[in-house]
């Protein structure tokens, strides 16, 4: 391997196309050498801007071409397990968009396979860890000058959802980021999950109960509450307030020009996650490329993928039962300590 | 009664002395004519600044003096019931500091006595209703332009507590304000209360579990969470964030000069409730005086006192059981509709 | 004199009526005993709410009635000199709305008359000194922990002006407050004034050049710039930024609920000076009443009125010449030191 | 030329080393092929991280090596003229750090040389145009929905200055950015410059008069004031407030977590220009690389360099005379329209 990582992007949908664009125009040290999608037309469209990229129907064909040093998985989650095994067998750096796999059991099989390999190869796409606000909040908490962390109040709000965004996706696709962020900020595992369903917005889509409140506890007893509100209309917001023994810290405020006109003072609300986390996505992939060139992992590991899969399972069960659901993890393997 | 209300202040402790000062120096239309306290020295000290005020050991003596048009009760809550009956018998305007009485059963007896009288005489001291921020938030919610209210996230933080401030007082003296504020902002009764005890601050006093999270539901299903944190060190904060169908509204931010020096930008945190709600206290008593001179009530009624007493009872039980406790109220009498 | 100050309000226009309402409903320790206006109908209208007040055509008649302990002058500025002399002769407490008189020469005659009396009797209506923000900024500057003050950047913006608001009034009625605020914040006299006329808004009324920039220097060399913009449309703003050797301080931000809806985050802009400075007006008059009952002055003195009159004269000249105009004051009499 | 631009960086001091790092690690589409510095040791140190880069003592030698498609000039300004002529002769894309040259006369000679070439080759390093805040403010102003721009209030504050930072550098190195920003935001040339020297901070270095206030006028009469304060201690700030006919717009506020602890609410002040404008520098160079590969200019042109040089000359003269100095530009050549 030279100092240029030749990456196969598997899955040429919205997220895959976005990563191809990122690797091609903003990430130094990597080249998109292969675009893999069962839909040939979609693969060609996504590869069009990248002269060096070939298209393939399967990852196996891409690997066989001899042009692939590393793989980025951007297919739907239910396809991840098989693709991960295939890549682990080749022992190449893997960037796996979240979730690692859709449930804790399959995630654990991935953990076992990576352990069998004897070294870490999988980085999971929890990009908040690369956001400056989260990183600074994490430093403040772990720095200890404000005492122990006691509570986290989280907001996760989208302006609206596409058709077909179900109650389960609300946990598995949205709250999953909060699960990882809570684990990252506290440095602890989550021990229980509970979901409160109150008054629903008339803006909620068919079958959704929106907003919901997700309550968690961590190993040391930190209480967490999340407002997940995916049809909040006003804009996009991901913010967190931390209550510590000696002070309160807020992250996630809005930016840009402040205008006063016609009796109102204010600024623009972040319109979507691309605006809020665009730089974080770039940092995440750059970190993965840099680490991969050194044979290392540059972010969340397969263990993080497994632990959040267990939280999602508990969350979905809590959502339907209204009860507090305990989260029990297997013992953390040596490889991830 | 002339256009000057002669007020007997019963209870010359901290709160009573504060109300005497307020009536004497800032409230127009009222005079402190009597200061009542079983402790003669304390009564004299509190009355010292008010030339026109006589001191008495009991309210009965003050009433007998013929100098009292109205009464302000500032004794501890467990003394309220008897004092309220005594004043209702005389059919005079009553300002009763919160709580109305310490429990729902005794509060209901007061309701019955006022109903027997046939008109409202009691105003309860929930002064947040006189705070500009709460009033504006109430207007925004009831105005309806942002759709229905769905969730309320409340923060109630004090820098520290005096010795002897117990877990029960945390509900009965602090969260009681949130109970009334939620009822005021939603226009609905609270139907259940739950308390989460997580990691406690090492700054908590003996026997306290601090912070706590109080969860509520209202009649229409609005979900409410309160962080009550009475040893939060940094300063005083009472703030609320409302999630509505079409937008989010925040109240309770800090005021005053913003300074940038030595790498920090910021301002002063509100140091205590006097600074945050001083003007609200003045408005509250002025409103009571003005209404009393017209033979009316200028704020929260005995019903509000009863309903919050029922919430406090549920809150204390929820605190010790960890269960969700249902709040059941008697039917609202015609007098309070 | 008892501990109730019987006040004659001279001038029953908008400002006079406002002060009558304030004294009657919000100020403790004073009664409006006389309302003086040459227009009998206007006097009666303003006195209607105050049972104890009599109406008079002239101040002399009011004084002759034996019901006047003190006088509040709310007539136009050009009538102040004579009314001040009349009140000084009677040696009673005088609250004089700004300006003291319309020019430095007549203001100096008032200074001489008060000196002849041997004690101060006149308080001038510069109410910003009673605003919490200005008071705090003044304390920060004089406290010295941020080093010496170097520059002041001031904004004075109104949504729009009534017909007939001339360029001269822009200095004499609006910037006059900045002249006093600069003197108050720096503790120094202003030594020069300059006015820059650039691009004018199409919203400016006939004959106005709006906005303008007023530049000042103080005795120690503090540089001041004021944007005076009286047709700024968006709302009302009076704010100041101070540059000190060790830090920057801002006052004058907007308050109240912050709303996020439809892609915007923001709050309400202060709509007018009543909202921004309403409490300051109350504090100002209460301070005057309290001091008057002790035979003292509770705020800006006649010297402050004289010094700002000299600044206004310089400002109007600077406005028409475009030159820097020096402000020269007579030596400050012992009485005002 | 392929789709990879081989860049010679001339000048391996702080700014040059920074650009080398940027091109090597963050900019896609370019490679540092040559590092030029008369100081061989400095050239080697700066080139150490870049395997592909050769070092040279002069630009001529670098050009002769046949490895250079484009040049980035990061030497001191007084060396720019000759280097620009040398590069223009070779007709290659040139990125020239500001200033174009140190004075208007030499800048005009560069303009003439580029005109003789018949197409634009020079982009000048005014990186604020690539900052999101400035770009948004520019859009708001040119969009016209808030009416015409009337005034600009600018702040340019550094925590402190290195030894040897003179009064002239304060104009030529710091205010020069404001000159370009004003031209960018107004879309007009600056017609006069004036400098006010008031009270100086005791933190000012030997020979500096700090802070200063720079006043400008633009062609249509927009008034501009700049506080330039290079020993402001508290941190770094570049902010602008625009007064338009229908509203006020602010840019430049601070970011990051907001903490409440020990009676203070606040966040971190931007510590330096790298933090405030780091992303802008990246965007600027990427824009130049992208445009250069297309044979175009991606930012400020030589005309912008000439016009700001004329402003700097006027500024330095205004600083020493205290007078308003008119800025007169030659007619804008067709090439830059």
PDB file of N, CA and C in Angstrom, chain C residues 19 76 82 118 142 190 205 225 227 253 272 282 286 314:
ATOM      1  N   UNK C  19     -45.910  61.250  33.731  1.00  0.00           N
ATOM      2  CA  UNK C  19     -45.366  61.433  35.085  1.00  0.00           C
ATOM      3  C   UNK C  19     -46.496  61.475  36.140  1.00  0.00           C
ATOM      4  N   UNK C  76     -42.342  72.109  27.356  1.00  0.00           N
ATOM      5  CA  UNK C  76     -41.232  72.166  26.394  1.00  0.00           C
ATOM      6  C   UNK C  76     -40.047  72.928  26.975  1.00  0.00           C
ATOM      7  N   UNK C  82     -37.783  80.227  32.911  1.00  0.00           N
ATOM      8  CA  UNK C  82     -38.648  81.045  33.764  1.00  0.00           C
ATOM      9  C   UNK C  82     -39.244  80.194  34.898  1.00  0.00           C
ATOM     10  N   UNK C 118     -27.497  78.694  47.332  1.00  0.00           N
ATOM     11  CA  UNK C 118     -26.554  78.089  48.280  1.00  0.00           C
ATOM     12  C   UNK C 118     -26.689  76.588  48.433  1.00  0.00           C
ATOM     13  N   UNK C 142     -15.717  52.181  36.266  1.00  0.00           N
ATOM     14  CA  UNK C 142     -15.078  52.885  37.382  1.00  0.00           C
ATOM     15  C   UNK C 142     -14.382  51.909  38.329  1.00  0.00           C
ATOM     16  N   UNK C 190     -17.093  66.304  28.002  1.00  0.00           N
ATOM     17  CA  UNK C 190     -16.860  66.142  26.568  1.00  0.00           C
ATOM     18  C   UNK C 190     -16.142  67.391  26.054  1.00  0.00           C
ATOM     19  N   UNK C 205     -37.471  61.490   7.021  1.00  0.00           N
ATOM     20  CA  UNK C 205     -38.551  62.432   6.745  1.00  0.00           C
ATOM     21  C   UNK C 205     -37.999  63.680   6.047  1.00  0.00           C
ATOM     22  N   UNK C 225     -18.114  57.233  19.353  1.00  0.00           N
ATOM     23  CA  UNK C 225     -18.910  57.399  18.141  1.00  0.00           C
ATOM     24  C   UNK C 225     -20.329  56.957  18.422  1.00  0.00           C
ATOM     25  N   UNK C 227     -24.010  56.163  16.464  1.00  0.00           N
ATOM     26  CA  UNK C 227     -24.910  56.117  15.310  1.00  0.00           C
ATOM     27  C   UNK C 227     -26.269  56.562  15.784  1.00  0.00           C
ATOM     28  N   UNK C 253     -28.722  44.574  24.945  1.00  0.00           N
ATOM     29  CA  UNK C 253     -29.281  43.502  24.121  1.00  0.00           C
ATOM     30  C   UNK C 253     -30.788  43.354  24.363  1.00  0.00           C
ATOM     31  N   UNK C 272     -40.092  50.117  21.789  1.00  0.00           N
ATOM     32  CA  UNK C 272     -39.975  51.560  21.997  1.00  0.00           C
ATOM     33  C   UNK C 272     -39.325  51.886  23.318  1.00  0.00           C
ATOM     34  N   UNK C 282     -39.418  55.059  36.454  1.00  0.00           N
ATOM     35  CA  UNK C 282     -39.966  54.895  37.806  1.00  0.00           C
ATOM     36  C   UNK C 282     -38.886  55.087  38.866  1.00  0.00           C
ATOM     37  N   UNK C 286     -38.832  58.021  41.737  1.00  0.00           N
ATOM     38  CA  UNK C 286     -38.810  57.580  43.138  1.00  0.00           C
ATOM     39  C   UNK C 286     -37.572  58.122  43.840  1.00  0.00           C
ATOM     40  N   UNK C 314     -22.774  72.600  20.549  1.00  0.00           N
ATOM     41  CA  UNK C 314     -21.635  72.206  19.712  1.00  0.00           C
ATOM     42  C   UNK C 314     -22.085  71.202  18.655  1.00  0.00           C
TER      43      UNK C 314
END
